[in-house]
PDB file of C-alpha atoms and ligand atoms in Angstrom:
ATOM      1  CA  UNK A 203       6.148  41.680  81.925  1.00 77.00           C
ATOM      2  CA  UNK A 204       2.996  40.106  81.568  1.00 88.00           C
ATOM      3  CA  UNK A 205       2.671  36.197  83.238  1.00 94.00           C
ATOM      4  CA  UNK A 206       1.059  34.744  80.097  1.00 95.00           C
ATOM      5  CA  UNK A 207       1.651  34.684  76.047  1.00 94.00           C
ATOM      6  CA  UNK A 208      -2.448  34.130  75.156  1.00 96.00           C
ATOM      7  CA  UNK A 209      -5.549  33.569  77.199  1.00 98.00           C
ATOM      8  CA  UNK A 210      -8.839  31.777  75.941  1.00 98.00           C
ATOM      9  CA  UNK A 211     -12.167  32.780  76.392  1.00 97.00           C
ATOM     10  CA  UNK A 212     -15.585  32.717  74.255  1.00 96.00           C
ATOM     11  CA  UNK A 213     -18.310  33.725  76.392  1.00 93.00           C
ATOM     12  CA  UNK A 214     -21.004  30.983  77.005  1.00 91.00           C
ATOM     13  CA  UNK A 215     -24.395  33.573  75.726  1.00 78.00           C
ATOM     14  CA  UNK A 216     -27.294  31.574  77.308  1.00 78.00           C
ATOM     15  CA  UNK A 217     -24.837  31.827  80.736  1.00 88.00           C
ATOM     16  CA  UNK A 218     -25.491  35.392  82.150  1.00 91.00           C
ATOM     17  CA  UNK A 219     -24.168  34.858  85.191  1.00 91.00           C
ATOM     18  CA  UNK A 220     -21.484  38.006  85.326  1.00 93.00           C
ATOM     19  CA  UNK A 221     -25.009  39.741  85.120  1.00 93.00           C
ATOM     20  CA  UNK A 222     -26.773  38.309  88.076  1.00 91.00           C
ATOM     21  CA  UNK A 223     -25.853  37.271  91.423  1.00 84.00           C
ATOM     22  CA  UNK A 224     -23.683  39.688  93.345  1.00 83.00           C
ATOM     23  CA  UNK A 225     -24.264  43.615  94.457  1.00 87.00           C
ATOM     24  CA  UNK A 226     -22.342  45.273  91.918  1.00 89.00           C
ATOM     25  CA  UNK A 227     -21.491  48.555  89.602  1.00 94.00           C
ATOM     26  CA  UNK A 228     -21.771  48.916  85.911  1.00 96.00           C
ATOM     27  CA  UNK A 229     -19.941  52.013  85.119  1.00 96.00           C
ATOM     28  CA  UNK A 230     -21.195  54.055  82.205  1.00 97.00           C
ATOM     29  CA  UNK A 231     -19.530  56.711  79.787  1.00 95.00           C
ATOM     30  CA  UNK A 232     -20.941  59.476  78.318  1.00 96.00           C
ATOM     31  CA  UNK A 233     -20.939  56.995  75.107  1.00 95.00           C
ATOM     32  CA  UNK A 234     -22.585  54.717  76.606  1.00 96.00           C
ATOM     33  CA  UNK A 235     -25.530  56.452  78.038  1.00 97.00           C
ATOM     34  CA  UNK A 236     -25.709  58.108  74.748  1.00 98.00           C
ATOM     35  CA  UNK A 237     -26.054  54.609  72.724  1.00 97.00           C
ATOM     36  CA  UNK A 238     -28.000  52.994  75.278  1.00 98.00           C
ATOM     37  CA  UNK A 239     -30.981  55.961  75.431  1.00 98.00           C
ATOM     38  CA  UNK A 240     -30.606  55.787  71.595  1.00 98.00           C
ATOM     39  CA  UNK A 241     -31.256  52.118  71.301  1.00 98.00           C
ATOM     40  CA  UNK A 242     -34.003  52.072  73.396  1.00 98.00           C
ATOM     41  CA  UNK A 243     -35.261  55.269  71.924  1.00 98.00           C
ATOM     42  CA  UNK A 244     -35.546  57.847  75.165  1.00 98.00           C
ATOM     43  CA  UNK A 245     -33.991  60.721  75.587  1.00 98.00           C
ATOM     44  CA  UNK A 246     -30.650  60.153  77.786  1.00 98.00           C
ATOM     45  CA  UNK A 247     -32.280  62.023  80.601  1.00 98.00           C
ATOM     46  CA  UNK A 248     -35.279  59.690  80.621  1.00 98.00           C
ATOM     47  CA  UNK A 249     -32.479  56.624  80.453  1.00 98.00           C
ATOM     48  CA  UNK A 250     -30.603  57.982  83.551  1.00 98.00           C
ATOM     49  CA  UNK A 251     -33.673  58.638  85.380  1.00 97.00           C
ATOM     50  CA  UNK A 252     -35.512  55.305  84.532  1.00 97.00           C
ATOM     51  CA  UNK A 253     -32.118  52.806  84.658  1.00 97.00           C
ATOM     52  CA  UNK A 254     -29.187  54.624  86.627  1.00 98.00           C
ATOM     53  CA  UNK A 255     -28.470  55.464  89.796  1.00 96.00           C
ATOM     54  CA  UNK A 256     -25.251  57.819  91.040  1.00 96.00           C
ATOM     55  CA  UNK A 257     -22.604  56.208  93.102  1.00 95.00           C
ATOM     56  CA  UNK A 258     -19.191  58.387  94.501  1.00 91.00           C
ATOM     57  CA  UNK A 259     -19.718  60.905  91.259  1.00 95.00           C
ATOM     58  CA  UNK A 260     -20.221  57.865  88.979  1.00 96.00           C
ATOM     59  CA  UNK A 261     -23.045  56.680  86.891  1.00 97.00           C
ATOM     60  CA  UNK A 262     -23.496  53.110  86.998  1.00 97.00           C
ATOM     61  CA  UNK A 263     -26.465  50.983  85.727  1.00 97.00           C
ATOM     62  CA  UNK A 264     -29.565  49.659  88.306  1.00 96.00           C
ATOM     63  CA  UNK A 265     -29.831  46.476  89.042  1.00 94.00           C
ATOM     64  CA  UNK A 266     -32.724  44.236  90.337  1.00 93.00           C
ATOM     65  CA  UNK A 267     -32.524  44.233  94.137  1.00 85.00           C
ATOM     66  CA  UNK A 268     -33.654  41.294  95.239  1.00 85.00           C
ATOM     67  CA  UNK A 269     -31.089  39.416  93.436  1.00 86.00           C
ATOM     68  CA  UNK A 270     -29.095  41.841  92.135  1.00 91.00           C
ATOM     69  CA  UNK A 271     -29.567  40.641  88.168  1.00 94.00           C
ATOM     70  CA  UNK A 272     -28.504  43.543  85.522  1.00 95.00           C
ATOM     71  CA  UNK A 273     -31.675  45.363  84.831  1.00 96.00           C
ATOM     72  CA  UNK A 274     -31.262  45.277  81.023  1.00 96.00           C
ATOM     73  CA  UNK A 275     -31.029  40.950  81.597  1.00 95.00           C
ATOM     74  CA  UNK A 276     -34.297  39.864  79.743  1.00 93.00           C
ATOM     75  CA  UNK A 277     -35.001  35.421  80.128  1.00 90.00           C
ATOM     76  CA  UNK A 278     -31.188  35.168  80.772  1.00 87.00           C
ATOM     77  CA  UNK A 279     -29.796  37.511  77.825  1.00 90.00           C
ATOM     78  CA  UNK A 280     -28.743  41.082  77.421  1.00 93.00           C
ATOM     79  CA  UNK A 281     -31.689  43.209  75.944  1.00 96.00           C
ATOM     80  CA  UNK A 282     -29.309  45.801  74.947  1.00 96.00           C
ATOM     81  CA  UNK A 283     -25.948  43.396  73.762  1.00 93.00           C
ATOM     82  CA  UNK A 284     -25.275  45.512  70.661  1.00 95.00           C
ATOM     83  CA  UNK A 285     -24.874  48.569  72.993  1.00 97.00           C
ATOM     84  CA  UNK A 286     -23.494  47.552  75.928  1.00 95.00           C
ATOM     85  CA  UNK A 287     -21.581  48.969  78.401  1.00 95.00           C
ATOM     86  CA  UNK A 288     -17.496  48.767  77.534  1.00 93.00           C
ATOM     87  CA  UNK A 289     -17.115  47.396  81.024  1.00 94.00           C
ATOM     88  CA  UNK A 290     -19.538  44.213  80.124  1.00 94.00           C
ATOM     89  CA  UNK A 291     -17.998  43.656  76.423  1.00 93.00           C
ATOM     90  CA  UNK A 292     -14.628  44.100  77.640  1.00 95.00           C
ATOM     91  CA  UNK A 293     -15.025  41.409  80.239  1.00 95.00           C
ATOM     92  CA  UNK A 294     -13.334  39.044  81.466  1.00 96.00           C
ATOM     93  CA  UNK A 295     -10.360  40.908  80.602  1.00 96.00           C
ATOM     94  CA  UNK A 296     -10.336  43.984  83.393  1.00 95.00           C
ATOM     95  CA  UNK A 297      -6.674  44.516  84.607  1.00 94.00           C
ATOM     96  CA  UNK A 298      -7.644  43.265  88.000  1.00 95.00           C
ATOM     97  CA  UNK A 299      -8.714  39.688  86.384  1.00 96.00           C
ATOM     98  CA  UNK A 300      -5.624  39.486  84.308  1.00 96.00           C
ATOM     99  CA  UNK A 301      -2.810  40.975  87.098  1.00 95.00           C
ATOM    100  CA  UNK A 302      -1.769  37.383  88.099  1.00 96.00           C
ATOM    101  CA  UNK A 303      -2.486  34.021  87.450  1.00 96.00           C
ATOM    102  CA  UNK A 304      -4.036  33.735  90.254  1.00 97.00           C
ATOM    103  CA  UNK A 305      -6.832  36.459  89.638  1.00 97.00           C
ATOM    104  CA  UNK A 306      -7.555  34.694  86.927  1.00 97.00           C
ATOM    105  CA  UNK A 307      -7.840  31.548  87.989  1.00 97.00           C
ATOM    106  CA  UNK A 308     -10.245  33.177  90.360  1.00 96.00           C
ATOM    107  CA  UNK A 309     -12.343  34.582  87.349  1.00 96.00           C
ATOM    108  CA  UNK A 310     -12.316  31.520  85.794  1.00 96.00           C
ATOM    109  CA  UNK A 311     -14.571  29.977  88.806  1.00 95.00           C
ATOM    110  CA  UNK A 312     -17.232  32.652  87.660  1.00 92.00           C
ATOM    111  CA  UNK A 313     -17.465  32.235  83.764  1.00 95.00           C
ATOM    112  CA  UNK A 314     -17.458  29.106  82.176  1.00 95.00           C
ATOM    113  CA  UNK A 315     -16.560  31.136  78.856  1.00 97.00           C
ATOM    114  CA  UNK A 316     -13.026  30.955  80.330  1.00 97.00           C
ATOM    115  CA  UNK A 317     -10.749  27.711  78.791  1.00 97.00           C
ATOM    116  CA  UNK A 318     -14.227  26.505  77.241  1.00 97.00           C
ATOM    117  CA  UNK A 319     -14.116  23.989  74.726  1.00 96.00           C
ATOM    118  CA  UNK A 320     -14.813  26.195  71.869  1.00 96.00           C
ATOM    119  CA  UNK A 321     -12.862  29.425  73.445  1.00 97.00           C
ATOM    120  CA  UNK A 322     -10.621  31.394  71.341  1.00 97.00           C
ATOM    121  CA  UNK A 323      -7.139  32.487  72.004  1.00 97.00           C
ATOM    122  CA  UNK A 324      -6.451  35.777  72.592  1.00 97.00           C
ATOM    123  CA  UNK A 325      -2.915  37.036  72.165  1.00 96.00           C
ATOM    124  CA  UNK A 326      -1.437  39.843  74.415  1.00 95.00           C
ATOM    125  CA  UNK A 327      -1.800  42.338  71.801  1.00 95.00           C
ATOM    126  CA  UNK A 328      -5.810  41.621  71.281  1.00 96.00           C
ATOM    127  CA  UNK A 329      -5.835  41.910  75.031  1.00 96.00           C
ATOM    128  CA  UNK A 330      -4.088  45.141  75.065  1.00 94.00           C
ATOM    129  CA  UNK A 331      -6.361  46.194  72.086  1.00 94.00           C
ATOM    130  CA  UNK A 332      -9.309  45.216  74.457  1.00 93.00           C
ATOM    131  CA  UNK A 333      -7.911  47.300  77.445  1.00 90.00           C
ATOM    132  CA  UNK A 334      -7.512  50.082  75.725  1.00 88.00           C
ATOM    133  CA  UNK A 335     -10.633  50.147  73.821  1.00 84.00           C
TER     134      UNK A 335
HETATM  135  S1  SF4 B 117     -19.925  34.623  83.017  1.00 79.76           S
HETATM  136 FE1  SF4 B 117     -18.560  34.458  81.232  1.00 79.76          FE
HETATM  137  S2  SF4 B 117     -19.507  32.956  79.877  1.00 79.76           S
HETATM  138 FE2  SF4 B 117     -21.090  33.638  81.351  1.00 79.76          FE
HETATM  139  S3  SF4 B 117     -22.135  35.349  80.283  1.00 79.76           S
HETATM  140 FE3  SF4 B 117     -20.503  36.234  81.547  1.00 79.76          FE
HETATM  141  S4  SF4 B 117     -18.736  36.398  80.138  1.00 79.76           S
HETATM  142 FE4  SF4 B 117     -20.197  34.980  79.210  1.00 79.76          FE
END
């Protein structure tokens, strides 16, 4: 039993700040490194050498470190959007943000796209969709 009916969220583009700001992971898939090294035209060995670094058996993306900003975050926007990594278009809705109101609330202090003016609403089943994508 889930503790809402719809949640609303349109991310706010010129924002960037779930890219920047804390020490973090950005988990990659074998799609993902594929379609990122594709996009930017490397082979996927030059892509994990150049952009990713192996943490506990995991591939996750680099990021700047002095202020920890996504390394793929170019004048405040996403140089690879059309490609990026499920864990970044799927967000804010991780099962962690959405377990309780409360979580979310918390979320909600880190991305204005959440409740915006223009947000949309997502129904449980589009945020099932999106977990499960
Ligand atoms: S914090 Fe929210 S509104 Fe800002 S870029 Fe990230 S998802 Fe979009």
């Amino acid at each position: 039993m889930t503790w809402y009916k719809t949640l609303r969220f349109k991310c706010q583009k010129n924002c960037s700040d779930c890219c920047k700001g804390f020490e973090g992971y950005v988990w990659l898939d074998k799609k993902n490194i594929e379609e990122i090294a594709n996009f930017l035209k490397i082979t996927t060995k030059e892509f994990l050498k150049k952009y990713t670094r192996s943490v506990f058996g995991r591939i996750s993306l680099i990021e700047i470190k002095n202020n920890f900003e996504c390394i793929f975050l170019k004048d405040s926007k996403c140089s690879i959007y059309s490609v990026r990594p499920k864990q970044c278009s799927t967000y804010p809705f991780w099962k962690q943000n959405i377990s309780s109101k409360k979580a979310w609330e918390d979320v909600k202090n880190d991305c204005p796209g959440i409740d915006s003016e223009d947000a949309k609403e997502f129904t449980k089943e589009e945020i099932e969709d999106i977990l499960n994508s």
